[in-house]
mmCIF file of C-alpha atoms in Angstrom:
data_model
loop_
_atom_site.group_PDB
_atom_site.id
_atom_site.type_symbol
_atom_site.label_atom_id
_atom_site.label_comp_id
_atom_site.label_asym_id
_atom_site.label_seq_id
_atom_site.Cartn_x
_atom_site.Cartn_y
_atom_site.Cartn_z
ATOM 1 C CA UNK Z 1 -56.189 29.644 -141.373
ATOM 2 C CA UNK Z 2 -53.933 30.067 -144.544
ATOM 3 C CA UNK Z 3 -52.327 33.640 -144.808
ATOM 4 C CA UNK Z 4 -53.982 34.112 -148.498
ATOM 5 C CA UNK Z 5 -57.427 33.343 -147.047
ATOM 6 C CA UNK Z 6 -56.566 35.973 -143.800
ATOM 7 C CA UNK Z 7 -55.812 38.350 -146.658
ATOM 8 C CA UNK Z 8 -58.768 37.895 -148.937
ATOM 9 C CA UNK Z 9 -61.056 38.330 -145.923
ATOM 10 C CA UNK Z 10 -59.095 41.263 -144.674
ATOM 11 C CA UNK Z 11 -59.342 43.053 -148.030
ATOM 12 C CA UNK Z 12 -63.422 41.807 -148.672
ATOM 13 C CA UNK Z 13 -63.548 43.042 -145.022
ATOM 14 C CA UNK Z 14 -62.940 46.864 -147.007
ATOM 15 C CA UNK Z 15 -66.215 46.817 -148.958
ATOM 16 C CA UNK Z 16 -63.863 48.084 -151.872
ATOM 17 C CA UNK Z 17 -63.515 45.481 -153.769
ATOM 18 C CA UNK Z 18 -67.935 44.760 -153.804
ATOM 19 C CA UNK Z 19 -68.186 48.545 -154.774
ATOM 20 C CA UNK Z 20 -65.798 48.642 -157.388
ATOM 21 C CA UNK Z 21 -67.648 44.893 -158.912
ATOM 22 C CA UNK Z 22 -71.056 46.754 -158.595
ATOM 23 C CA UNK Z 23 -69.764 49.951 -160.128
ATOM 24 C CA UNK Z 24 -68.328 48.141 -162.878
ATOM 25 C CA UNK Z 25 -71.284 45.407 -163.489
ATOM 26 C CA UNK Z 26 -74.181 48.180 -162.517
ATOM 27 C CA UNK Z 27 -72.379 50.857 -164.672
ATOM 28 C CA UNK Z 28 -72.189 48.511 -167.478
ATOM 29 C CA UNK Z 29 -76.143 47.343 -167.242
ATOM 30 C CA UNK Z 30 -77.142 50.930 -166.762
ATOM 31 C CA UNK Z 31 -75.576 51.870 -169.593
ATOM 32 C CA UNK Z 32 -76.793 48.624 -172.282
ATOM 33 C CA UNK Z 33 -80.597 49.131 -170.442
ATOM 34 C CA UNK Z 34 -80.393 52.836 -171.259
ATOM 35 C CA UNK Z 35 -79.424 52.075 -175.091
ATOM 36 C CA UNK Z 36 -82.386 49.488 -174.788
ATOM 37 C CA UNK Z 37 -84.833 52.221 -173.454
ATOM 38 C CA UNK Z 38 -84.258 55.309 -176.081
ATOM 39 C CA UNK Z 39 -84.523 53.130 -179.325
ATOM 40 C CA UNK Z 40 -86.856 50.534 -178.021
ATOM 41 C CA UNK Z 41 -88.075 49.402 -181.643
ATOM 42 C CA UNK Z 42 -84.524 48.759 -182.705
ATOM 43 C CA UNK Z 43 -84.321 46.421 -179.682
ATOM 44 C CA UNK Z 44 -87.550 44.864 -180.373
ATOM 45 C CA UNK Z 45 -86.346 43.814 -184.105
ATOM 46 C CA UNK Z 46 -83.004 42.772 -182.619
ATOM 47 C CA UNK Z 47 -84.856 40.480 -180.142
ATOM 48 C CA UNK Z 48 -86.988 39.051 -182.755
ATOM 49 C CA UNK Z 49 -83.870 38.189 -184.789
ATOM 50 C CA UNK Z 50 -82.821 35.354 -182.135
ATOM 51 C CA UNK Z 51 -86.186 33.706 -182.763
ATOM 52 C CA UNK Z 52 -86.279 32.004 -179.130
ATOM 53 C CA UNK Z 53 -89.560 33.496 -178.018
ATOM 54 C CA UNK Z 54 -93.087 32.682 -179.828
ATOM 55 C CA UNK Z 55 -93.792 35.055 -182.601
ATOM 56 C CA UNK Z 56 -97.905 34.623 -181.216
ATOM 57 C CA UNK Z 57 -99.826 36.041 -179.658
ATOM 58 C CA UNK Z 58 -97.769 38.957 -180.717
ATOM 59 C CA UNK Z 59 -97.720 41.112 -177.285
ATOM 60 C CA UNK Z 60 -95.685 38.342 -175.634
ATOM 61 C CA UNK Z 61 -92.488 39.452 -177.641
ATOM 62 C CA UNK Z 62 -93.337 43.343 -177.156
ATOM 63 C CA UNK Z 63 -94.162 42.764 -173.497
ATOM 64 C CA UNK Z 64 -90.519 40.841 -172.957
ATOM 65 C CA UNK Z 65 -88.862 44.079 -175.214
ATOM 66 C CA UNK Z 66 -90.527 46.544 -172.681
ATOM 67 C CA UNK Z 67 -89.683 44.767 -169.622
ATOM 68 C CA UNK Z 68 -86.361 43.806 -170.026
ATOM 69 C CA UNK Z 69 -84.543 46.952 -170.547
ATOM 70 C CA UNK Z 70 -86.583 48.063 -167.368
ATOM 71 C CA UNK Z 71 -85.361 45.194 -165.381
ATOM 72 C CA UNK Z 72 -82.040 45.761 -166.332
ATOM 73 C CA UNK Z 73 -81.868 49.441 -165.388
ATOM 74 C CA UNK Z 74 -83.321 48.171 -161.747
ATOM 75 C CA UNK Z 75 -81.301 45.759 -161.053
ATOM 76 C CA UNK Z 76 -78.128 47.543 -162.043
ATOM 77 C CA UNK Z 77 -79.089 50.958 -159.850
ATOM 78 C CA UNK Z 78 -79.980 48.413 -156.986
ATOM 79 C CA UNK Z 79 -76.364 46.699 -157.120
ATOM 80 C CA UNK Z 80 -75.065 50.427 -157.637
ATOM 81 C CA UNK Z 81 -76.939 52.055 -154.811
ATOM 82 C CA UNK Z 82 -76.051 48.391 -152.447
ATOM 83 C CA UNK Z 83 -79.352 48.423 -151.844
ATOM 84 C CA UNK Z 84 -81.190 44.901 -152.177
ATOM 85 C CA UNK Z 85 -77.540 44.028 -153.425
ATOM 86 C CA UNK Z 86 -77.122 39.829 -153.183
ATOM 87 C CA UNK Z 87 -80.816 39.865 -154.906
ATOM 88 C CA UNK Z 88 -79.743 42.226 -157.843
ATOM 89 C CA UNK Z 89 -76.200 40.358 -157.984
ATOM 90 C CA UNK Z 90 -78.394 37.225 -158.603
ATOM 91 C CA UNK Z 91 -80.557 38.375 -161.161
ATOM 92 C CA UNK Z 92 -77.848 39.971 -163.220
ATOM 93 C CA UNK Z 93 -75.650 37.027 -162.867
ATOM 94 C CA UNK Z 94 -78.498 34.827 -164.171
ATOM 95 C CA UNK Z 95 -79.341 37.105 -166.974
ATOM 96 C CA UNK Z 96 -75.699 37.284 -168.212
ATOM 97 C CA UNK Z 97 -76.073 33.246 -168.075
ATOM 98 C CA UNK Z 98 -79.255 33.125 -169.915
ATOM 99 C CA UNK Z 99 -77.500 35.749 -172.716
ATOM 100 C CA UNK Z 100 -74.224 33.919 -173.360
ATOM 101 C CA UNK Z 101 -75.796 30.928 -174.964
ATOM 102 C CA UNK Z 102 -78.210 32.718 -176.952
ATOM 103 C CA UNK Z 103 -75.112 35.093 -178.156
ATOM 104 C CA UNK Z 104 -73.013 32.380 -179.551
ATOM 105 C CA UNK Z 105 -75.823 30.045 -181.003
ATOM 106 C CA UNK Z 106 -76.126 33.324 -183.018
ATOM 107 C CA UNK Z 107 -72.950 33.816 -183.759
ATOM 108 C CA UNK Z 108 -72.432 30.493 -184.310
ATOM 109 C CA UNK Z 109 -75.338 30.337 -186.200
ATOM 110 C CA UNK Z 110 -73.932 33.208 -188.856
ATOM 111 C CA UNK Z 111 -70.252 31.517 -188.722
ATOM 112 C CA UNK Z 112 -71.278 28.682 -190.084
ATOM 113 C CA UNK Z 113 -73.229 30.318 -192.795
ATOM 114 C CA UNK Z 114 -71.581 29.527 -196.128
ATOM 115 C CA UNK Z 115 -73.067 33.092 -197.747
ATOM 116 C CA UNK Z 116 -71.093 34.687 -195.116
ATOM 117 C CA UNK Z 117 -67.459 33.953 -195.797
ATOM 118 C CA UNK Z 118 -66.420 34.347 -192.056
ATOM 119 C CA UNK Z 119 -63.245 31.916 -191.782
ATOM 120 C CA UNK Z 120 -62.921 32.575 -188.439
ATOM 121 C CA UNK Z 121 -65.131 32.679 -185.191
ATOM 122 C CA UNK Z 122 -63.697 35.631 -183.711
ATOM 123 C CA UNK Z 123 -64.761 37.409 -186.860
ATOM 124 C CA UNK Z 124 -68.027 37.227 -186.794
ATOM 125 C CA UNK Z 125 -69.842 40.808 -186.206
ATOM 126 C CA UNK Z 126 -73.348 41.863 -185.545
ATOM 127 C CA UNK Z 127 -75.626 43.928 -183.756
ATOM 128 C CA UNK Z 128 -76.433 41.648 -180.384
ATOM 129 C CA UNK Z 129 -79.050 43.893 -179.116
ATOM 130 C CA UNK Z 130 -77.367 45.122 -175.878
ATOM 131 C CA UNK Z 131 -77.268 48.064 -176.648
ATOM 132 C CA UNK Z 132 -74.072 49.169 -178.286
ATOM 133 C CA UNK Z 133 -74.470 48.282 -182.058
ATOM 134 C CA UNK Z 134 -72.459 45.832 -184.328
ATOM 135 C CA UNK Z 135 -69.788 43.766 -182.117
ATOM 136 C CA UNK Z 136 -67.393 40.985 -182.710
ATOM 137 C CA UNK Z 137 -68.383 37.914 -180.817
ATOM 138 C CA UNK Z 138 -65.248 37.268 -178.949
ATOM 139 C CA UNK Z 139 -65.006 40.925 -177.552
ATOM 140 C CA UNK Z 140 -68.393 40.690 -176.337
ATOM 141 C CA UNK Z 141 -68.504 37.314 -174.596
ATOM 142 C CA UNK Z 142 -65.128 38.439 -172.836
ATOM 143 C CA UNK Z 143 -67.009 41.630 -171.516
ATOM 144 C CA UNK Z 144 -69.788 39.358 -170.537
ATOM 145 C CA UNK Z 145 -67.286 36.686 -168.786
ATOM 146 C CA UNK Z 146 -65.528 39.762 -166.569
ATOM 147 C CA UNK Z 147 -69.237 40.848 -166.124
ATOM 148 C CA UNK Z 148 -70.185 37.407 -164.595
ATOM 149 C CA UNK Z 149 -66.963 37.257 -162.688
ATOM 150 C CA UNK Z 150 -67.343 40.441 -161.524
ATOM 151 C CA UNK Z 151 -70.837 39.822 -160.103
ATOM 152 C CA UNK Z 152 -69.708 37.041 -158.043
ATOM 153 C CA UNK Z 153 -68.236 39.799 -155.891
ATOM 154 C CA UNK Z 154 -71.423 41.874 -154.544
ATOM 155 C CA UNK Z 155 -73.299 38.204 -154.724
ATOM 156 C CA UNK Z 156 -71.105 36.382 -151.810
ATOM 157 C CA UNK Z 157 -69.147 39.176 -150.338
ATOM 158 C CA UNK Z 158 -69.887 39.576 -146.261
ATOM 159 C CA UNK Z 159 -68.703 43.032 -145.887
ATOM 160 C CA UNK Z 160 -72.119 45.537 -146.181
ATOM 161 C CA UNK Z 161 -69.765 48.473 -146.302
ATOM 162 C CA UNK Z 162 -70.154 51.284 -148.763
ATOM 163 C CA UNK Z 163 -74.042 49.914 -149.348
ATOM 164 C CA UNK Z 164 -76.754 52.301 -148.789
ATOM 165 C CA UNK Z 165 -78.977 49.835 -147.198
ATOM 166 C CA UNK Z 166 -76.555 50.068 -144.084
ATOM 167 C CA UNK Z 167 -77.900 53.515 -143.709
ATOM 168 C CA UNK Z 168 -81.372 51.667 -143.424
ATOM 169 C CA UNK Z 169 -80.390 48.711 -141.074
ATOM 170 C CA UNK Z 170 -80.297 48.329 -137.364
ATOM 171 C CA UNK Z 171 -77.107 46.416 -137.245
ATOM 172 C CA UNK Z 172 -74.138 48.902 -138.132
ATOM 173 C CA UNK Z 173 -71.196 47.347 -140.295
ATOM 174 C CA UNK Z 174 -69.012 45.453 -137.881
ATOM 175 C CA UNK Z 175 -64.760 46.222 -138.699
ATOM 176 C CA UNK Z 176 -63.024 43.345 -140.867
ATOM 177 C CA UNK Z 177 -61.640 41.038 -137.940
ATOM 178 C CA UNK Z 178 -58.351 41.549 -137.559
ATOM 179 C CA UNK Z 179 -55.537 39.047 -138.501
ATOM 180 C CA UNK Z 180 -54.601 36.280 -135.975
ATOM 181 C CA UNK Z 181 -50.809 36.400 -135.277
ATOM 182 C CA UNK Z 182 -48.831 33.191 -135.958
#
């Protein structure tokens, strides 16, 4: 086996490099749901602003601005806590996929916009609705790329160490194997 891939394995083996991905990713999501959760009417105008769910019946887009904040906050204390942790790893990954496309055809949407003057992508600003106000485009989709990289992490790590749910299992983490000598 290649040193490099002895080395990844030895360092995943750690758990430190999952907990400091769901730290970073869960932190983040707590944080954006939170936002979501104290000025839920903001985020409900904001979500209506995308115009990718049906306007009617008119519960459907209140029922998606209750939920989703919700969701968020759940998922990100499960990848936290390591409890449930490949699971929330998914769903966070997939809802950072879903968002990125629906944050640039906005942006793109207002770039091209003759009223708006914007000569440049990377200058477009507005408020996305994730909880943090007016941002410029290109700053946000780099936070959500490290988020999505970062994700990958908890979602195909091995190593169960520093997860809660190994004070809940039968099986006790085994050590990282060691290096075989050349």
């Amino acid at each position: 086996m290649p040193r490099f891939v002895q080395m990844v394995k030895a360092v995943d083996g750690t758990g430190v490099p999952q907990l400091l991905a769901r730290l970073f990713v869960g932190g983040m999501f707590a944080y954006l749901a939170y936002n979501k959760i104290v000025d839920p009417f903001e985020f409900l105008k904001l979500t209506r602003e995308y115009q990718i769910f049906p306007e009617h019946p008119p519960q459907f887009l209140n029922i998606i601005a209750a939920v989703v904040p919700w969701l968020e906050i759940l998922t990100a204390t499960a990848l936290i806590l390591g409890v449930f942790m490949r699971g929330a790893a998914a769903m966070i990954f997939g809802m950072l996929m879903f968002f990125a496309p629906v944050l640039l055809i906005r942006a793109w949407s207002i770039y091209t916009d003759p009223a708006a003057g914007i000569t440049s992508f990377c200058d477009v600003r507005f408020d996305c609705g994730c909880g943090t106000g007016e941002v410029y485009i290109c700053s946000k989709m780099l936070e959500n790329t490290a988020m999505q990289l970062a994700v990958l992490i908890p979602l195909f790590t091995r190593s169960r160490l520093l997860c809660l749910s190994q004070l809940f299992s039968k099986r006790r983490p085994q050590p990282a194997p060691a290096p075989a000598q050349a």
